[in-house]
Tab-separated table of C-alpha atoms in Angstrom:
chain	number	residue	atom	x	y	z
A	1	UNK	CA	-0.774	-13.797	18.563
A	2	UNK	CA	1.976	-11.040	18.425
A	3	UNK	CA	4.101	-10.938	14.909
A	4	UNK	CA	7.486	-8.922	15.704
A	5	UNK	CA	9.043	-7.108	12.362
A	6	UNK	CA	11.702	-9.907	12.005
A	7	UNK	CA	9.016	-12.907	11.625
A	8	UNK	CA	6.610	-10.651	9.568
A	9	UNK	CA	9.558	-9.560	7.502
A	10	UNK	CA	9.941	-13.018	6.760
A	11	UNK	CA	6.860	-13.847	6.215
A	12	UNK	CA	6.325	-11.398	3.600
A	13	UNK	CA	9.617	-12.380	1.692
A	14	UNK	CA	8.046	-15.833	1.711
A	15	UNK	CA	4.962	-15.030	-0.034
A	16	UNK	CA	5.199	-11.563	-1.832
A	17	UNK	CA	8.492	-12.030	-3.297
A	18	UNK	CA	8.227	-15.903	-4.033
A	19	UNK	CA	4.463	-15.673	-5.081
A	20	UNK	CA	3.028	-19.422	-6.003
A	21	UNK	CA	6.162	-21.318	-5.927
A	22	UNK	CA	8.722	-22.442	-3.412
A	23	UNK	CA	10.585	-19.960	-0.474
A	24	UNK	CA	13.740	-20.587	1.179
A	25	UNK	CA	14.145	-18.381	3.868
A	26	UNK	CA	17.747	-17.782	5.867
A	27	UNK	CA	18.723	-17.485	8.433
A	28	UNK	CA	15.277	-18.292	10.626
A	29	UNK	CA	13.629	-20.683	8.071
A	30	UNK	CA	10.953	-21.711	5.490
A	31	UNK	CA	7.309	-20.157	6.437
A	32	UNK	CA	5.217	-23.032	5.190
A	33	UNK	CA	1.452	-22.573	5.253
A	34	UNK	CA	0.017	-25.625	6.725
A	35	UNK	CA	2.844	-26.491	8.942
A	36	UNK	CA	2.597	-23.831	11.695
A	37	UNK	CA	5.044	-21.454	11.049
A	38	UNK	CA	8.772	-21.244	10.032
A	39	UNK	CA	10.572	-24.320	9.219
A	40	UNK	CA	13.949	-25.526	8.618
A	41	UNK	CA	12.870	-27.271	5.063
A	42	UNK	CA	11.203	-26.155	1.970
A	43	UNK	CA	7.542	-25.909	1.347
A	44	UNK	CA	5.027	-25.326	-1.295
A	45	UNK	CA	2.593	-22.679	-1.546
A	46	UNK	CA	1.026	-23.642	-5.090
A	47	UNK	CA	-2.747	-22.522	-4.657
A	48	UNK	CA	-3.648	-26.233	-5.058
A	49	UNK	CA	-5.718	-26.438	-1.951
A	50	UNK	CA	-8.922	-24.227	-0.949
A	51	UNK	CA	-7.863	-20.820	0.469
A	52	UNK	CA	-8.893	-21.586	3.566
A	53	UNK	CA	-7.004	-24.743	4.327
A	54	UNK	CA	-3.989	-22.917	3.034
A	55	UNK	CA	-4.614	-20.310	5.608
A	56	UNK	CA	-5.952	-22.978	8.295
A	57	UNK	CA	-2.201	-22.211	9.840
A	58	UNK	CA	-3.135	-18.341	10.417
A	59	UNK	CA	-4.229	-17.522	14.170
A	60	UNK	CA	-7.517	-15.889	14.127
A	61	UNK	CA	-6.967	-12.721	14.987
A	62	UNK	CA	-3.192	-10.796	14.367
A	63	UNK	CA	-1.559	-7.804	15.509
A	64	UNK	CA	1.136	-6.353	14.064
A	65	UNK	CA	3.990	-4.590	16.104
A	66	UNK	CA	7.154	-3.210	15.759
A	67	UNK	CA	10.028	-3.274	18.370
A	68	UNK	CA	11.132	0.446	18.754
A	69	UNK	CA	13.552	1.742	17.999
A	70	UNK	CA	14.024	0.048	14.252
A	71	UNK	CA	17.465	1.953	13.808
A	72	UNK	CA	20.531	1.557	16.186
A	73	UNK	CA	19.260	-1.400	17.727
A	74	UNK	CA	21.150	-4.348	18.224
A	75	UNK	CA	18.781	-7.153	17.525
A	76	UNK	CA	18.411	-8.458	13.780
A	77	UNK	CA	16.461	-5.415	12.619
A	78	UNK	CA	19.505	-3.423	12.191
A	79	UNK	CA	21.676	-5.507	10.543
A	80	UNK	CA	21.387	-6.436	6.326
A	81	UNK	CA	19.322	-9.230	5.797
A	82	UNK	CA	20.043	-12.165	3.590
A	83	UNK	CA	17.952	-14.812	2.080
A	84	UNK	CA	17.458	-16.925	-0.722
A	85	UNK	CA	14.088	-16.404	-2.100
A	86	UNK	CA	14.387	-18.477	-5.308
A	87	UNK	CA	16.383	-21.426	-6.225
A	88	UNK	CA	19.300	-19.700	-7.595
A	89	UNK	CA	18.132	-15.478	-6.653
A	90	UNK	CA	19.991	-13.635	-3.912
A	91	UNK	CA	18.194	-10.628	-2.344
A	92	UNK	CA	19.851	-8.235	-0.147
A	93	UNK	CA	17.831	-6.036	2.255
A	94	UNK	CA	19.587	-3.373	3.538
A	95	UNK	CA	18.207	-1.500	6.495
A	96	UNK	CA	21.279	-0.236	8.553
A	97	UNK	CA	21.636	2.638	5.584
A	98	UNK	CA	18.524	4.447	6.832
A	99	UNK	CA	19.623	7.294	9.013
A	100	UNK	CA	17.358	8.619	11.457
A	101	UNK	CA	17.594	12.257	11.930
A	102	UNK	CA	15.980	14.747	14.613
A	103	UNK	CA	15.042	17.456	12.266
A	104	UNK	CA	14.077	16.501	8.538
A	105	UNK	CA	16.099	18.207	5.793
A	106	UNK	CA	14.164	21.228	3.707
A	107	UNK	CA	14.678	19.045	0.553
A	108	UNK	CA	15.484	15.310	0.394
A	109	UNK	CA	16.201	15.764	-3.556
A	110	UNK	CA	20.151	15.588	-3.881
A	111	UNK	CA	21.593	18.538	-6.015
A	112	UNK	CA	18.020	19.045	-7.410
A	113	UNK	CA	17.822	21.725	-10.201
A	114	UNK	CA	15.451	24.785	-9.516
A	115	UNK	CA	12.426	24.011	-11.217
A	116	UNK	CA	13.111	20.627	-12.238
A	117	UNK	CA	10.138	17.713	-12.128
A	118	UNK	CA	12.102	15.646	-8.862
A	119	UNK	CA	12.228	19.422	-6.665
A	120	UNK	CA	8.519	20.077	-7.645
A	121	UNK	CA	7.049	16.586	-7.191
A	122	UNK	CA	8.987	16.354	-4.049
A	123	UNK	CA	7.393	19.797	-2.824
A	124	UNK	CA	3.830	18.936	-3.850
A	125	UNK	CA	3.896	15.974	-1.767
A	126	UNK	CA	5.059	17.297	1.148
A	127	UNK	CA	2.711	19.946	1.360
A	128	UNK	CA	0.066	17.408	0.590
A	129	UNK	CA	1.736	15.531	3.735
A	130	UNK	CA	0.957	18.580	6.213
A	131	UNK	CA	-2.484	19.525	4.702
A	132	UNK	CA	-3.682	16.116	4.912
A	133	UNK	CA	-2.191	15.025	8.114
A	134	UNK	CA	-3.477	18.573	9.529
A	135	UNK	CA	-7.200	17.422	8.485
A	136	UNK	CA	-7.047	13.989	9.482
A	137	UNK	CA	-6.013	15.108	13.147
A	138	UNK	CA	-9.272	17.254	13.183
A	139	UNK	CA	-11.373	14.556	12.744
A	140	UNK	CA	-9.700	12.134	14.988
A	141	UNK	CA	-9.929	14.714	17.920
A	142	UNK	CA	-7.175	13.087	20.224
A	143	UNK	CA	-4.137	11.647	18.524
A	144	UNK	CA	-1.697	13.677	16.501
A	145	UNK	CA	0.667	12.000	14.060
A	146	UNK	CA	3.841	10.997	15.399
A	147	UNK	CA	6.842	11.774	12.782
A	148	UNK	CA	10.306	9.929	12.322
A	149	UNK	CA	12.612	11.253	9.352
A	150	UNK	CA	15.422	9.695	7.816
A	151	UNK	CA	18.120	10.076	5.319
A	152	UNK	CA	20.115	7.584	3.391
A	153	UNK	CA	23.955	7.623	2.612
A	154	UNK	CA	23.427	7.218	-1.150
A	155	UNK	CA	20.682	10.405	-1.190
A	156	UNK	CA	16.960	10.567	-0.675
A	157	UNK	CA	15.524	9.910	2.292
A	158	UNK	CA	11.637	10.132	4.042
A	159	UNK	CA	9.662	11.480	6.571
A	160	UNK	CA	6.806	9.035	7.990
A	161	UNK	CA	3.800	10.379	10.026
A	162	UNK	CA	1.566	7.652	11.845
A	163	UNK	CA	-1.208	8.159	13.545
A	164	UNK	CA	-1.943	5.115	16.118
A	165	UNK	CA	-4.560	4.319	18.962
A	166	UNK	CA	-6.449	7.596	18.338
A	167	UNK	CA	-10.513	8.445	18.584
A	168	UNK	CA	-11.558	7.764	15.524
A	169	UNK	CA	-8.334	5.752	13.691
A	170	UNK	CA	-7.014	2.832	14.986
A	171	UNK	CA	-3.964	3.779	12.445
A	172	UNK	CA	-3.530	6.363	9.964
A	173	UNK	CA	-0.317	6.896	8.291
A	174	UNK	CA	0.725	9.446	5.651
A	175	UNK	CA	4.407	8.912	4.155
A	176	UNK	CA	6.642	10.642	1.809
A	177	UNK	CA	9.931	9.297	0.209
A	178	UNK	CA	12.747	10.198	-2.133
A	179	UNK	CA	14.884	7.318	-3.338
A	180	UNK	CA	17.700	6.689	-5.377
A	181	UNK	CA	19.239	3.720	-6.317
A	182	UNK	CA	19.487	0.772	-8.874
A	183	UNK	CA	16.539	-1.464	-9.552
A	184	UNK	CA	17.133	-5.185	-10.508
A	185	UNK	CA	15.759	-6.349	-13.582
A	186	UNK	CA	12.671	-7.804	-11.048
A	187	UNK	CA	12.278	-4.744	-9.448
A	188	UNK	CA	12.018	-2.829	-12.921
A	189	UNK	CA	8.935	-5.220	-13.491
A	190	UNK	CA	7.399	-4.678	-10.144
A	191	UNK	CA	7.590	-0.999	-10.728
A	192	UNK	CA	5.778	-0.861	-13.971
A	193	UNK	CA	2.360	-1.830	-14.892
A	194	UNK	CA	1.117	-4.120	-17.842
A	195	UNK	CA	4.623	-5.513	-18.741
A	196	UNK	CA	5.223	-1.542	-19.929
A	197	UNK	CA	9.557	-1.925	-20.097
A	198	UNK	CA	11.425	0.455	-18.432
A	199	UNK	CA	14.778	-1.006	-19.018
A	200	UNK	CA	15.505	-0.043	-22.688
A	201	UNK	CA	18.970	0.594	-23.462
A	202	UNK	CA	20.503	-1.500	-20.856
A	203	UNK	CA	22.326	-4.721	-21.085
A	204	UNK	CA	20.147	-7.930	-20.127
A	205	UNK	CA	20.268	-8.214	-16.289
A	206	UNK	CA	22.311	-5.009	-15.979
A	207	UNK	CA	20.885	-2.519	-12.980
A	208	UNK	CA	19.110	0.601	-13.599
A	209	UNK	CA	19.772	3.518	-11.893
A	210	UNK	CA	16.929	5.639	-10.758
A	211	UNK	CA	15.222	8.564	-8.994
A	212	UNK	CA	11.490	7.498	-7.111
A	213	UNK	CA	9.353	10.038	-5.149
A	214	UNK	CA	6.358	9.685	-3.737
A	215	UNK	CA	3.618	9.917	-0.936
A	216	UNK	CA	1.589	6.772	0.539
A	217	UNK	CA	-1.606	6.909	2.949
A	218	UNK	CA	-3.428	4.093	4.459
A	219	UNK	CA	-6.357	4.932	7.082
A	220	UNK	CA	-7.973	2.389	9.102
A	221	UNK	CA	-10.392	3.856	11.293
A	222	UNK	CA	-12.315	1.833	14.504
A	223	UNK	CA	-15.747	1.863	13.491
A	224	UNK	CA	-16.950	-0.999	11.038
A	225	UNK	CA	-19.227	1.525	9.665
A	226	UNK	CA	-16.378	3.899	8.562
A	227	UNK	CA	-13.967	2.700	5.529
A	228	UNK	CA	-10.334	2.283	4.852
A	229	UNK	CA	-8.818	4.181	2.670
A	230	UNK	CA	-5.626	4.658	0.851
A	231	UNK	CA	-3.718	6.503	-1.616
A	232	UNK	CA	-0.418	6.758	-3.359
A	233	UNK	CA	1.118	9.428	-6.085
A	234	UNK	CA	4.552	9.152	-7.236
A	235	UNK	CA	7.138	9.760	-10.152
A	236	UNK	CA	9.754	8.123	-11.408
A	237	UNK	CA	12.903	8.824	-13.350
A	238	UNK	CA	15.718	6.799	-14.737
A	239	UNK	CA	19.345	7.911	-15.389
A	240	UNK	CA	18.750	8.133	-19.027
A	241	UNK	CA	15.907	10.327	-19.002
A	242	UNK	CA	13.071	7.964	-19.362
A	243	UNK	CA	10.088	9.305	-16.915
A	244	UNK	CA	6.813	8.354	-15.687
A	245	UNK	CA	3.832	9.410	-13.169
A	246	UNK	CA	1.657	6.963	-11.213
A	247	UNK	CA	-1.171	6.651	-8.537
A	248	UNK	CA	-4.852	6.475	-7.199
A	249	UNK	CA	-7.039	6.679	-4.370
A	250	UNK	CA	-9.358	3.712	-3.428
A	251	UNK	CA	-12.018	3.322	-0.563
A	252	UNK	CA	-12.207	-0.212	1.200
A	253	UNK	CA	-15.579	-0.351	3.164
A	254	UNK	CA	-16.816	-3.138	5.639
A	255	UNK	CA	-20.236	-2.279	5.175
A	256	UNK	CA	-21.635	-0.801	1.803
A	257	UNK	CA	-23.029	2.877	2.170
A	258	UNK	CA	-24.302	4.029	-1.701
A	259	UNK	CA	-24.297	7.534	-0.120
A	260	UNK	CA	-20.141	6.927	0.385
A	261	UNK	CA	-19.513	5.169	-2.746
A	262	UNK	CA	-21.302	8.035	-4.964
A	263	UNK	CA	-19.774	10.539	-2.869
A	264	UNK	CA	-16.214	9.207	-3.088
A	265	UNK	CA	-16.466	8.305	-7.032
A	266	UNK	CA	-18.161	11.725	-7.994
A	267	UNK	CA	-15.205	13.557	-6.201
A	268	UNK	CA	-12.329	11.834	-8.565
A	269	UNK	CA	-14.591	11.585	-11.573
A	270	UNK	CA	-14.743	15.566	-11.179
A	271	UNK	CA	-11.044	16.121	-10.569
A	272	UNK	CA	-10.171	13.660	-13.818
A	273	UNK	CA	-13.016	15.503	-15.635
A	274	UNK	CA	-11.031	18.517	-15.425
A	275	UNK	CA	-7.896	17.474	-17.054
A	276	UNK	CA	-8.824	14.459	-19.401
A	277	UNK	CA	-12.647	13.266	-19.992
A	278	UNK	CA	-11.449	9.904	-20.889
A	279	UNK	CA	-9.490	9.443	-17.521
A	280	UNK	CA	-11.877	8.699	-14.983
A	281	UNK	CA	-13.554	5.728	-16.807
A	282	UNK	CA	-10.098	4.399	-18.004
A	283	UNK	CA	-8.297	4.719	-14.425
A	284	UNK	CA	-11.608	3.640	-12.424
A	285	UNK	CA	-11.432	0.273	-14.195
A	286	UNK	CA	-8.047	0.175	-13.900
A	287	UNK	CA	-8.456	0.776	-10.206
A	288	UNK	CA	-10.995	-2.455	-10.277
A	289	UNK	CA	-8.473	-4.495	-12.371
A	290	UNK	CA	-4.907	-3.575	-10.157
A	291	UNK	CA	-6.640	-4.708	-6.643
A	292	UNK	CA	-7.992	-7.779	-7.310
A	293	UNK	CA	-7.077	-10.516	-5.112
A	294	UNK	CA	-6.736	-13.244	-7.835
A	295	UNK	CA	-6.885	-16.099	-4.705
A	296	UNK	CA	-10.007	-14.860	-3.546
A	297	UNK	CA	-11.743	-13.578	-6.727
A	298	UNK	CA	-12.858	-10.456	-4.861
A	299	UNK	CA	-11.451	-6.918	-4.901
A	300	UNK	CA	-9.805	-5.365	-1.861
A	301	UNK	CA	-12.598	-2.667	-1.770
A	302	UNK	CA	-14.915	-0.487	-4.322
A	303	UNK	CA	-12.548	0.965	-6.052
A	304	UNK	CA	-11.739	4.732	-7.148
A	305	UNK	CA	-9.053	5.249	-9.484
A	306	UNK	CA	-5.696	3.858	-10.591
A	307	UNK	CA	-2.866	4.920	-12.820
A	308	UNK	CA	0.606	3.853	-13.825
A	309	UNK	CA	3.265	4.146	-16.442
A	310	UNK	CA	1.936	7.749	-17.345
A	311	UNK	CA	3.820	9.714	-19.689
A	312	UNK	CA	1.825	10.193	-22.975
A	313	UNK	CA	1.803	13.816	-22.817
A	314	UNK	CA	4.092	16.766	-21.445
A	315	UNK	CA	5.167	16.526	-17.756
A	316	UNK	CA	3.578	19.397	-16.504
A	317	UNK	CA	0.370	18.312	-17.364
A	318	UNK	CA	0.575	15.200	-15.954
A	319	UNK	CA	2.075	16.611	-12.978
A	320	UNK	CA	-0.807	19.409	-12.335
A	321	UNK	CA	-3.138	16.084	-12.503
A	322	UNK	CA	-1.189	13.805	-9.938
A	323	UNK	CA	-1.244	17.283	-7.930
A	324	UNK	CA	-4.905	17.794	-8.211
A	325	UNK	CA	-5.790	14.218	-7.366
A	326	UNK	CA	-3.533	14.108	-4.258
A	327	UNK	CA	-5.202	17.428	-3.074
A	328	UNK	CA	-8.586	15.908	-3.729
A	329	UNK	CA	-8.272	13.349	-0.959
A	330	UNK	CA	-9.797	15.317	2.472
A	331	UNK	CA	-12.968	16.380	-0.151
A	332	UNK	CA	-13.777	12.822	-0.815
A	333	UNK	CA	-12.778	11.087	2.150
A	334	UNK	CA	-13.587	13.277	5.353
A	335	UNK	CA	-17.492	14.032	4.646
A	336	UNK	CA	-17.538	9.995	4.758
A	337	UNK	CA	-15.169	9.632	7.865
A	338	UNK	CA	-17.621	12.064	9.598
A	339	UNK	CA	-21.056	10.301	8.978
A	340	UNK	CA	-19.280	7.093	10.087
A	341	UNK	CA	-17.168	7.637	12.753
A	342	UNK	CA	-19.649	7.810	15.843
A	343	UNK	CA	-22.369	4.914	13.995
A	344	UNK	CA	-23.242	2.040	16.806
A	345	UNK	CA	-21.807	-1.168	15.828
A	346	UNK	CA	-22.039	-4.750	17.839
A	347	UNK	CA	-19.157	-7.408	18.290
A	348	UNK	CA	-20.455	-9.192	15.057
A	349	UNK	CA	-19.647	-6.170	13.080
A	350	UNK	CA	-16.393	-5.767	14.083
A	351	UNK	CA	-15.417	-9.369	13.693
A	352	UNK	CA	-16.371	-8.550	10.262
A	353	UNK	CA	-14.319	-5.361	9.856
A	354	UNK	CA	-11.672	-7.875	10.974
A	355	UNK	CA	-12.239	-10.267	8.320
A	356	UNK	CA	-11.883	-7.784	5.893
A	357	UNK	CA	-9.072	-6.319	7.025
A	358	UNK	CA	-7.741	-9.795	6.390
A	359	UNK	CA	-8.063	-9.271	2.882
A	360	UNK	CA	-6.667	-6.025	3.216
A	361	UNK	CA	-3.170	-7.862	4.455
A	362	UNK	CA	-3.659	-10.698	1.892
A	363	UNK	CA	-3.430	-8.158	-1.171
A	364	UNK	CA	-0.795	-6.092	0.253
A	365	UNK	CA	1.662	-8.664	1.144
A	366	UNK	CA	0.996	-10.761	-1.876
A	367	UNK	CA	0.310	-8.904	-4.847
A	368	UNK	CA	1.038	-5.034	-4.019
A	369	UNK	CA	3.219	-3.582	-6.398
A	370	UNK	CA	4.331	-1.045	-4.092
A	371	UNK	CA	5.439	-3.752	-1.298
A	372	UNK	CA	7.553	-5.661	-3.763
A	373	UNK	CA	9.183	-2.833	-5.074
A	374	UNK	CA	9.915	-1.437	-1.668
A	375	UNK	CA	11.387	-4.797	-0.297
A	376	UNK	CA	13.467	-5.190	-3.452
A	377	UNK	CA	15.222	-2.047	-3.299
A	378	UNK	CA	15.925	-1.953	0.498
A	379	UNK	CA	13.445	0.035	1.446
A	380	UNK	CA	12.583	1.111	5.146
A	381	UNK	CA	10.666	-1.823	6.326
A	382	UNK	CA	8.536	0.258	8.989
A	383	UNK	CA	7.420	2.653	5.901
A	384	UNK	CA	6.587	-0.164	3.850
A	385	UNK	CA	4.497	-2.145	6.245
A	386	UNK	CA	2.874	1.167	7.407
A	387	UNK	CA	-0.063	0.106	5.388
A	388	UNK	CA	-1.107	-2.812	7.579
A	389	UNK	CA	-3.892	-2.531	10.388
A	390	UNK	CA	-3.341	-3.114	14.039
A	391	UNK	CA	-5.421	-6.120	13.959
A	392	UNK	CA	-6.808	-8.792	10.968
A	393	UNK	CA	-8.753	-11.789	11.334
A	394	UNK	CA	-9.086	-14.770	9.563
A	395	UNK	CA	-11.595	-17.506	10.131
A	396	UNK	CA	-11.801	-20.970	8.561
A	397	UNK	CA	-14.590	-21.697	5.932
A	398	UNK	CA	-16.518	-18.177	7.034
A	399	UNK	CA	-19.484	-17.271	4.375
A	400	UNK	CA	-21.807	-14.334	5.448
A	401	UNK	CA	-25.693	-14.705	5.827
A	402	UNK	CA	-27.875	-14.561	2.576
A	403	UNK	CA	-29.070	-11.406	2.506
A	404	UNK	CA	-27.099	-9.785	5.055
A	405	UNK	CA	-25.224	-6.508	4.722
A	406	UNK	CA	-22.055	-8.430	4.576
A	407	UNK	CA	-23.095	-10.558	1.452
A	408	UNK	CA	-23.878	-7.135	-0.265
A	409	UNK	CA	-20.598	-5.793	0.398
A	410	UNK	CA	-19.114	-9.500	-1.327
A	411	UNK	CA	-21.472	-8.894	-3.949
A	412	UNK	CA	-19.851	-5.557	-4.955
A	413	UNK	CA	-16.229	-6.615	-4.204
A	414	UNK	CA	-16.722	-9.454	-6.616
A	415	UNK	CA	-18.927	-7.486	-8.935
A	416	UNK	CA	-17.530	-4.241	-9.138
A	417	UNK	CA	-20.033	-1.751	-9.996
A	418	UNK	CA	-20.675	1.530	-11.835
A	419	UNK	CA	-21.440	4.292	-8.647
A	420	UNK	CA	-22.203	7.445	-11.168
A	421	UNK	CA	-24.492	5.726	-13.148
């Protein structure tokens, strides 16, 4: 089965923005687990049934595609979308204020003061996008990144680069974006960690004007022995001067190689240690906690580092740390992908990779704060959903054989390890 973008958009709203309650989606209808798709009536998604029963309606294999062009089309994608997400709540997704441009601007920051953190962070992530894309193209040895650039009437914009159907990577994306807007209260919560309040000084329900700038990447290799990887680094600032940094990099293998896990974690421990010896143990534990899939009681992968709402010292120091983490990516990942990209595998191992990608999709669409934030602030849907693999698989009541490599991976995502002793 192929999901078009409008259908997937409704699916995300139904389970991501609503969570575990009722969903009312207009104009298409409700996406009802157990009823085989979109329905005209309300349905429940309460977690009362075993997960395999709740996802029993999902076809065994999904392939996500996006009709092109997204912008300027006469279809649903080009129009403002409105949906009753929760009884009494309205959300408006504006997709038509993203204006495609043939040449990317020198800067996406509006009226940026030279030397300001907004300007410096954008410069850092754009340089990182260039170097990382060049490094990944060398690894792939076949496909190149396709680039889309856009701007928004309210200011800001973005540059998306996606490599698809390559020699090594089925799909790899590296996006940068600069966003100006106002956050409704629910988006403020989605953008903040562990209940940290970022709307101090605003009246109850008052929207918070903000600036956000970030780089985000997900890479899905073809070979099931080669791990998926994700990173994101971002800077937020409100119009009243509140600011914070967030980010992290994490690894999601389908098959466990301790050599790879130790290498990946050692690179980020060394990076953290250059700035604060407490960072790695704290941010490694935070990563394990953040990427938990509660309804599975599994982590998405074997972790890495994750931090958010970081503003406990001078901006320059946290900026230097974020930059160092971002620029450590190739050192952490390329040696692993080079070791694994040409390993032999069979159909059963490929099917296991597809099942683990299903877990990846579940986390991203249901729990990931970045996805929720992007959807609630009218982000560009193509860029938000760049993280999804081309294909994923769900099987009913699937369990790996005792003592198998698949069971070993499952044990690690259920009980995180200390990879560095």
